[in-house]
Coordinates of N, CA and C in Angstrom, one line a residue:
M1 N 15.7 15.3 -29.9 CA 16.0 13.3 -29.5 C 15.9 13.2 -28.1
A2 N 14.5 12.6 -26.8 CA 15.1 12.5 -25.7 C 16.0 11.5 -25.7
L3 N 16.3 11.0 -24.8 CA 17.3 10.0 -24.3 C 16.2 8.8 -23.2
K4 N 16.4 8.0 -23.7 CA 15.6 7.1 -22.4 C 16.4 6.0 -22.1
A5 N 15.3 5.4 -21.1 CA 16.0 5.0 -20.2 C 16.8 3.5 -20.4
T6 N 17.6 3.5 -19.6 CA 18.5 2.4 -19.3 C 17.8 1.1 -18.8
I7 N 17.9 0.0 -18.9 CA 17.2 -0.5 -18.5 C 18.4 -2.2 -17.6
F8 N 18.0 -2.1 -16.7 CA 19.2 -3.5 -15.6 C 18.4 -3.9 -14.8
K9 N 19.1 -6.0 -15.3 CA 18.5 -6.9 -14.2 C 18.8 -7.4 -13.0
S10 N 18.0 -7.8 -12.6 CA 18.6 -8.3 -11.3 C 18.2 -9.7 -10.9
E11 N 19.0 -9.9 -10.2 CA 18.2 -12.0 -9.6 C 18.8 -11.0 -8.0
L12 N 17.5 -10.9 -7.3 CA 18.2 -10.3 -5.7 C 17.7 -11.9 -4.8
Q13 N 18.5 -11.8 -4.6 CA 18.2 -13.5 -3.4 C 17.9 -12.5 -1.7
I14 N 17.2 -12.2 -0.9 CA 16.5 -12.1 0.3 C 16.7 -12.4 1.4
P15 N 17.4 -13.0 2.0 CA 17.6 -13.6 3.4 C 17.9 -12.5 4.0
D16 N 16.2 -12.2 4.5 CA 16.0 -10.8 5.6 C 15.8 -11.9 7.2
L17 N 16.9 -12.4 7.9 CA 16.8 -13.1 9.2 C 15.7 -12.2 10.0
D18 N 16.1 -11.2 9.9 CA 15.2 -9.7 10.6 C 13.6 -9.4 10.9
H19 N 13.8 -9.9 9.6 CA 11.6 -10.0 9.6 C 11.6 -11.4 9.2
D20 N 12.6 -12.0 9.6 CA 11.8 -13.5 8.4 C 11.3 -13.6 7.3
Y21 N 12.2 -12.9 5.9 CA 11.8 -13.6 5.4 C 12.7 -13.9 4.1
Y22 N 12.5 -14.6 3.4 CA 13.9 -15.3 2.5 C 13.1 -15.5 0.9
Q23 N 13.5 -14.1 -0.4 CA 13.1 -14.8 -1.5 C 14.0 -14.3 -2.4
P24 N 13.3 -14.6 -3.6 CA 14.0 -14.7 -4.4 C 13.2 -12.9 -4.9
H25 N 13.6 -12.7 -6.1 CA 13.0 -11.6 -6.6 C 13.6 -11.6 -7.8
A26 N 13.4 -11.3 -8.8 CA 14.0 -11.3 -10.2 C 13.0 -10.1 -11.1
L27 N 14.6 -9.1 -10.7 CA 14.1 -7.1 -11.0 C 14.2 -6.3 -12.8
T28 N 13.5 -6.5 -13.1 CA 14.0 -5.3 -14.2 C 13.6 -3.5 -13.3
L29 N 14.7 -2.7 -13.8 CA 14.9 -1.5 -13.0 C 15.3 -0.1 -14.6
A30 N 14.6 0.8 -15.1 CA 14.3 1.4 -15.8 C 15.6 2.4 -15.3
R31 N 17.1 3.2 -15.1 CA 17.8 4.4 -14.9 C 17.1 4.8 -15.8
H32 N 16.6 6.3 -15.3 CA 16.7 7.7 -15.8 C 17.9 8.0 -17.0
P33 N 17.6 8.3 -17.5 CA 18.9 9.6 -18.2 C 19.5 10.3 -17.5
S34 N 18.5 10.7 -16.1 CA 19.5 12.0 -15.3 C 19.5 11.4 -13.8
E35 N 18.7 9.6 -13.8 CA 19.4 9.4 -12.4 C 21.2 8.6 -12.3
T36 N 21.8 9.1 -11.7 CA 23.1 7.9 -11.6 C 23.1 6.9 -10.8
D37 N 24.0 5.9 -11.1 CA 24.0 4.1 -10.8 C 24.4 4.2 -9.2
E38 N 24.6 5.2 -8.3 CA 23.8 5.0 -6.7 C 22.7 5.7 -6.4
R39 N 22.1 6.0 -7.1 CA 20.7 6.2 -6.8 C 19.6 5.5 -7.0
M40 N 20.3 4.9 -8.3 CA 19.0 3.8 -8.6 C 19.7 2.0 -7.4
M41 N 21.0 2.2 -7.5 CA 21.2 1.0 -6.4 C 20.9 1.4 -5.0
V42 N 20.3 2.1 -4.9 CA 19.4 2.9 -3.6 C 18.8 2.6 -3.5
R43 N 17.8 2.9 -4.9 CA 16.5 2.0 -5.4 C 16.5 0.5 -4.6
L44 N 17.4 0.2 -5.4 CA 17.6 -1.2 -5.3 C 17.0 -1.6 -3.7
L45 N 18.0 -1.8 -2.9 CA 18.7 -1.8 -1.9 C 17.5 -0.9 -1.0
A46 N 16.7 -0.4 -1.0 CA 15.7 0.3 -0.5 C 13.9 -1.1 -0.8
F47 N 14.7 -1.7 -2.0 CA 13.2 -3.0 -2.4 C 13.2 -3.9 -1.6
A48 N 14.7 -4.1 -1.5 CA 15.4 -5.9 -0.9 C 15.1 -4.7 0.5
L49 N 15.0 -4.1 0.7 CA 14.8 -3.6 3.1 C 13.0 -3.6 3.2
N50 N 12.8 -4.1 2.1 CA 11.2 -3.3 2.0 C 10.1 -4.6 2.0
A51 N 11.3 -6.0 0.6 CA 10.8 -6.3 0.4 C 9.6 -7.0 0.9
D52 N 8.1 -7.3 -0.1 CA 7.1 -8.5 -0.1 C 6.8 -8.3 -1.5
E53 N 5.7 -9.3 -1.8 CA 5.1 -9.4 -3.2 C 4.3 -8.8 -3.8
H54 N 3.9 -7.5 -2.8 CA 2.9 -6.7 -3.7 C 3.9 -4.9 -3.3
L55 N 5.5 -5.1 -3.3 CA 5.3 -3.8 -2.9 C 6.5 -3.5 -4.4
T56 N 6.2 -2.7 -5.2 CA 6.5 -1.9 -6.3 C 7.3 -0.8 -7.2
F57 N 7.7 -0.9 -7.5 CA 8.9 0.4 -8.1 C 7.9 1.0 -9.5
T58 N 8.2 2.3 -8.8 CA 7.2 3.4 -10.0 C 8.0 3.7 -10.6
R59 N 7.5 4.7 -11.5 CA 8.3 5.5 -12.4 C 9.1 7.0 -12.5
G60 N 8.5 7.0 -10.6 CA 9.5 7.5 -9.6 C 10.4 8.8 -10.3
L61 N 10.9 9.6 -11.6 CA 11.1 10.4 -11.8 C 10.8 11.2 -12.9
C62 N 10.1 10.7 -13.6 CA 9.1 10.9 -14.8 C 8.2 11.4 -13.5
R63 N 7.7 11.4 -12.4 CA 6.4 12.0 -11.8 C 6.4 12.4 -10.5
D64 N 5.6 13.9 -10.3 CA 6.1 13.7 -9.0 C 4.9 13.5 -8.1
D65 N 3.9 13.1 -7.8 CA 2.9 12.4 -7.9 C 3.0 10.9 -7.0
E66 N 4.4 10.8 -7.9 CA 4.8 9.2 -7.3 C 5.7 8.9 -6.4
P67 N 5.9 8.1 -6.2 CA 6.9 7.6 -4.7 C 8.1 6.8 -5.5
E68 N 9.2 6.8 -5.0 CA 10.1 6.0 -5.9 C 9.5 3.9 -5.8
L69 N 9.0 3.5 -4.5 CA 8.7 2.6 -4.7 C 7.0 2.8 -3.6
W70 N 6.8 1.8 -3.7 CA 5.4 1.6 -2.9 C 4.7 0.5 -3.2
R71 N 4.3 0.2 -2.0 CA 2.8 -1.2 -1.5 C 1.8 -0.7 -1.1
R72 N 0.4 -1.2 -2.6 CA -1.1 -0.7 -2.1 C -1.8 -2.0 -1.7
S73 N -2.6 -1.6 -1.0 CA -3.6 -2.6 -1.4 C -4.2 -3.4 -2.2
P74 N -5.2 -4.4 -1.8 CA -6.1 -4.9 -2.9 C -7.3 -4.0 -3.5
S75 N -7.7 -2.8 -2.3 CA -8.4 -2.1 -2.4 C -7.6 -1.0 -3.4
D76 N -6.6 -0.8 -3.7 CA -5.8 0.4 -4.4 C -6.0 1.3 -2.6
E77 N -4.6 1.5 -1.6 CA -5.0 2.2 -0.5 C -3.3 1.7 -0.4
I78 N -3.1 3.0 0.0 CA -0.8 3.1 -0.6 C -0.5 3.2 0.7
L79 N -0.2 2.0 1.6 CA 0.4 1.4 2.8 C 1.5 2.1 2.7
L80 N 2.4 1.8 1.8 CA 4.5 1.8 1.9 C 4.2 3.6 1.0
W81 N 4.9 4.1 0.9 CA 5.5 4.8 0.5 C 6.7 5.3 0.4
I82 N 7.3 5.2 -0.1 CA 9.3 5.2 -0.1 C 9.8 6.2 -0.9
E83 N 10.2 7.0 -1.0 CA 11.6 8.0 -1.4 C 12.8 8.7 -1.5
L84 N 13.3 8.6 -1.8 CA 15.5 9.1 -1.5 C 15.5 9.8 -1.8
G85 N 16.8 10.2 -1.3 CA 17.4 11.5 -1.3 C 17.2 12.3 -0.2
Q86 N 16.3 13.6 -0.3 CA 16.4 14.8 0.5 C 15.0 15.3 -0.1
P87 N 14.0 14.8 0.0 CA 12.9 14.9 -0.6 C 12.0 16.8 0.6
D88 N 11.4 17.8 -0.3 CA 10.8 19.1 0.5 C 9.8 18.6 1.6
E89 N 10.0 19.3 1.9 CA 8.7 19.4 2.9 C 7.1 18.9 3.0
K90 N 7.0 19.5 1.0 CA 5.3 19.3 0.8 C 5.3 18.0 0.2
R91 N 6.2 17.4 -0.4 CA 6.4 16.4 -0.6 C 6.3 15.3 0.1
I92 N 6.4 15.3 1.7 CA 6.9 14.1 2.2 C 5.5 14.6 3.1
R93 N 4.8 14.9 3.4 CA 3.5 15.9 3.7 C 2.3 15.5 2.2
K94 N 2.7 15.3 1.5 CA 1.2 14.7 0.3 C 1.8 13.2 0.6
A95 N 2.9 13.3 0.7 CA 3.2 11.1 1.2 C 2.6 11.4 2.0
C96 N 3.1 11.6 3.9 CA 1.7 11.2 5.1 C 0.5 11.4 5.2
A97 N -0.2 12.1 4.4 CA -1.0 12.6 3.9 C -2.4 11.1 3.2
R98 N -1.4 10.7 2.4 CA -1.8 9.4 1.5 C -1.1 8.7 1.9
A99 N 0.0 7.8 2.6 CA 0.3 6.5 3.1 C -0.2 6.6 4.5
E100 N 0.0 4.7 4.5 CA -0.1 4.8 6.4 C 1.0 4.4 6.8
K101 N 2.6 3.8 5.6 CA 3.6 4.5 6.4 C 4.6 4.9 5.1
V102 N 5.4 6.0 5.5 CA 6.6 6.7 4.6 C 7.8 6.2 5.1
L103 N 9.1 5.8 4.5 CA 10.3 6.1 4.6 C 11.0 6.8 3.6
I104 N 12.0 7.2 4.1 CA 13.1 8.3 3.4 C 14.6 7.3 3.5
Y105 N 14.7 7.3 2.8 CA 16.2 6.5 2.2 C 17.2 7.6 2.4
C106 N 17.7 8.0 2.1 CA 18.9 9.3 2.0 C 20.5 8.7 2.6
Y107 N 20.6 8.9 1.1 CA 22.5 8.5 0.6 C 23.3 9.4 0.3
Q108 N 23.6 10.4 0.7 CA 24.1 11.6 0.9 C 24.3 12.1 1.7
P109 N 25.3 11.4 2.9 CA 25.5 11.6 3.7 C 25.7 13.2 4.2
R110 N 26.3 13.4 3.9 CA 26.7 15.6 3.8 C 25.6 16.4 3.3
A111 N 24.7 16.1 2.5 CA 23.6 16.9 2.1 C 22.5 16.8 3.1
A112 N 22.4 15.0 3.3 CA 21.3 14.7 4.0 C 21.1 15.0 5.3
S113 N 22.7 15.2 6.0 CA 23.0 15.9 7.7 C 22.2 17.3 7.8
I114 N 22.7 18.3 6.4 CA 22.3 19.2 6.6 C 21.0 19.4 5.9
W115 N 20.2 18.8 5.4 CA 18.3 18.6 5.3 C 17.8 18.6 6.3
W116 N 17.9 16.7 7.0 CA 17.8 16.2 8.3 C 17.6 17.9 9.0
R117 N 18.7 18.8 9.6 CA 18.8 20.0 10.5 C 18.1 20.8 10.4
K118 N 17.8 20.8 9.0 CA 16.6 22.3 8.5 C 15.3 21.6 8.6
N119 N 15.0 20.4 9.0 CA 13.6 19.8 8.5 C 13.0 19.0 9.8
A120 N 14.1 18.5 10.7 CA 14.0 17.5 11.4 C 12.6 17.9 12.6
E121 N 12.9 19.3 12.8 CA 11.1 19.2 13.8 C 10.1 19.8 13.0
R122 N 10.4 20.2 11.8 CA 9.3 20.6 10.9 C 8.4 18.6 11.1
L123 N 8.8 17.7 10.6 CA 8.8 16.6 10.5 C 8.1 15.8 11.7
D124 N 8.0 16.2 12.8 CA 8.2 15.4 14.1 C 6.9 15.7 14.2
R125 N 6.2 16.0 13.5 CA 4.2 15.3 13.8 C 3.5 14.2 12.7
F126 N 5.0 13.5 12.3 CA 4.2 12.7 11.6 C 4.6 11.3 12.3
D127 N 3.8 10.1 12.7 CA 3.5 9.8 13.4 C 4.3 8.6 13.2
H128 N 4.2 8.5 11.4 CA 4.3 7.4 10.5 C 5.5 7.5 9.3
L129 N 6.3 8.7 10.0 CA 7.0 8.7 9.0 C 8.6 8.0 9.4
S130 N 9.2 7.4 8.9 CA 11.0 7.4 8.8 C 11.6 7.7 8.4
V131 N 13.1 7.9 9.1 CA 14.2 8.7 7.9 C 14.9 7.8 8.0
F132 N 15.9 7.4 7.4 CA 17.5 6.8 7.6 C 18.8 7.1 6.5
M133 N 19.7 6.8 6.8 CA 20.7 7.6 6.2 C 21.6 6.1 5.5
L134 N 22.5 6.7 4.9 CA 24.2 5.0 5.2 C 24.5 6.1 4.8
P135 N 25.5 5.5 5.9 CA 26.6 5.8 6.4 C 27.8 6.6 4.9
E136 N 28.6 7.2 5.5 CA 29.2 7.8 3.9 C 30.0 6.7 3.8
D137 N 30.5 6.9 1.4 CA 30.8 5.9 1.0 C 30.0 5.4 1.0
T138 N 28.8 4.3 1.5 CA 28.2 3.7 1.1 C 27.6 3.8 -0.6
G139 N 27.1 4.5 -0.6 CA 26.3 4.6 -1.6 C 27.2 4.8 -2.9
S140 N 28.5 5.0 -3.2 CA 29.7 4.8 -3.9 C 30.1 3.3 -3.3
Q141 N 29.4 2.7 -2.7 CA 30.8 1.4 -2.3 C 29.0 0.6 -3.5
I142 N 27.7 1.0 -3.2 CA 26.3 -0.1 -3.3 C 27.0 0.3 -5.0
S143 N 27.2 1.3 -5.5 CA 26.5 1.7 -7.3 C 28.4 0.9 -7.3
A144 N 29.3 0.3 -7.1 CA 30.3 -0.4 -8.1 C 29.1 -1.4 -8.1
L145 N 28.8 -2.1 -7.1 CA 28.0 -3.0 -7.5 C 27.0 -3.2 -9.1
A146 N 26.9 -1.9 -9.3 CA 25.6 -1.9 -10.7 C 26.5 -2.2 -12.3
R147 N 26.0 -3.4 -12.6 CA 26.1 -3.7 -13.8 C 24.1 -3.6 -14.3
R148 N 24.0 -4.1 -15.7 CA 23.6 -4.6 -16.0 C 22.6 -5.0 -16.4
N149 N 23.2 -6.5 -15.7 CA 23.0 -8.1 -15.4 C 23.4 -8.9 -13.9
M150 N 22.7 -8.2 -13.2 CA 23.0 -8.5 -11.6 C 22.4 -9.2 -10.8
D151 N 23.1 -10.1 -10.3 CA 22.7 -11.3 -9.9 C 23.6 -11.2 -8.3
L152 N 22.5 -10.9 -7.1 CA 22.9 -10.0 -5.6 C 22.2 -10.7 -5.2
Q153 N 22.5 -10.1 -3.8 CA 22.0 -11.2 -2.4 C 22.3 -9.9 -1.6
C154 N 21.0 -9.7 -0.5 CA 20.8 -8.7 0.6 C 20.5 -9.0 1.5
T155 N 21.5 -9.8 2.9 CA 21.5 -10.4 3.7 C 21.3 -9.5 5.0
V156 N 20.1 -9.1 5.5 CA 20.0 -8.8 6.6 C 19.7 -9.2 8.3
Q157 N 21.0 -9.2 8.9 CA 20.8 -9.5 9.9 C 21.2 -8.5 11.3
D158 N 20.6 -8.2 12.4 CA 20.8 -7.7 13.7 C 21.1 -5.8 12.8
D159 N 20.5 -5.4 12.3 CA 20.6 -4.7 11.7 C 21.0 -4.1 11.5
E160 N 22.1 -5.4 10.9 CA 23.5 -5.0 10.0 C 23.2 -5.6 8.4
I161 N 23.5 -4.9 7.1 CA 23.6 -5.4 6.2 C 25.0 -5.7 5.0
W162 N 24.1 -7.0 4.1 CA 24.8 -7.0 3.2 C 25.4 -7.3 2.0
L163 N 25.0 -6.2 0.8 CA 24.5 -6.7 -0.3 C 25.6 -6.8 -1.2
S164 N 25.5 -7.7 -1.7 CA 26.7 -8.6 -2.7 C 26.4 -9.2 -3.5
D165 N 28.0 -8.8 -4.2 CA 27.2 -9.8 -5.8 C 29.0 -11.6 -5.7
A166 N 28.7 -11.9 -6.7 CA 30.3 -13.0 -6.6 C 31.1 -12.4 -6.6
S167 N 32.0 -12.0 -6.2 CA 32.9 -10.9 -6.4 C 33.4 -10.1 -4.6
D168 N 31.9 -9.2 -4.6 CA 32.0 -8.3 -3.8 C 31.0 -7.7 -3.2
S169 N 31.4 -7.4 -0.9 CA 30.5 -7.7 -0.9 C 30.6 -6.4 0.2
V170 N 29.4 -5.1 0.4 CA 28.9 -4.2 1.0 C 28.5 -4.4 2.2
H171 N 29.0 -4.1 3.8 CA 28.8 -4.3 4.7 C 28.5 -3.0 5.5
F172 N 27.2 -2.1 6.0 CA 26.9 -1.3 6.7 C 25.6 -1.4 7.2
A173 N 25.5 -0.5 7.8 CA 23.9 -0.8 9.4 C 23.9 1.4 9.0
L174 N 22.0 1.0 8.8 CA 21.3 2.5 8.4 C 21.5 3.5 10.2
Q175 N 21.6 4.4 9.9 CA 21.5 4.9 10.7 C 20.3 5.8 10.4
R176 N 19.5 5.4 11.5 CA 17.5 6.0 11.8 C 18.3 7.4 12.5
L177 N 17.4 7.8 11.6 CA 17.5 9.3 11.9 C 16.2 9.9 12.0
R178 N 15.2 9.3 11.9 CA 14.0 9.2 13.7 C 13.3 7.9 12.6

């Protein structure tokens, strides 16, 4: 019998001073059986950093032809494609061909550094691709905030990020690789 996804709910407050965005979001995240809390929380963080009313989670790990998150236009064009981890070059090419803007959030710094050295030159041709990396240990720190029912706040100011709940806070800045 196949394992089912675990459902997490989050009330997410987003005061993003850098982008003048201040909205609450009630989110439901399905954590795939093979997905870690760290990866799920990076998905939540990617949502918070790019939030708007049209940004949605996809079936992600279950589908090869969909990113983790995307924003689609009313005419169904892909405006924003968000990937996590270290996707292969073929997947990035496909994303860049289909979307106006592509973002990658790497969350395992050691593996991401090796991946970036290997792929940076080949990815240089994609003008609408941006790649970010979480600092060392940030993924494990934000995964400690994971609860089945979460009440979180993600504050962004001067490229600094604070992800917090009622008792803990994680402060960091993303490293922009591209």
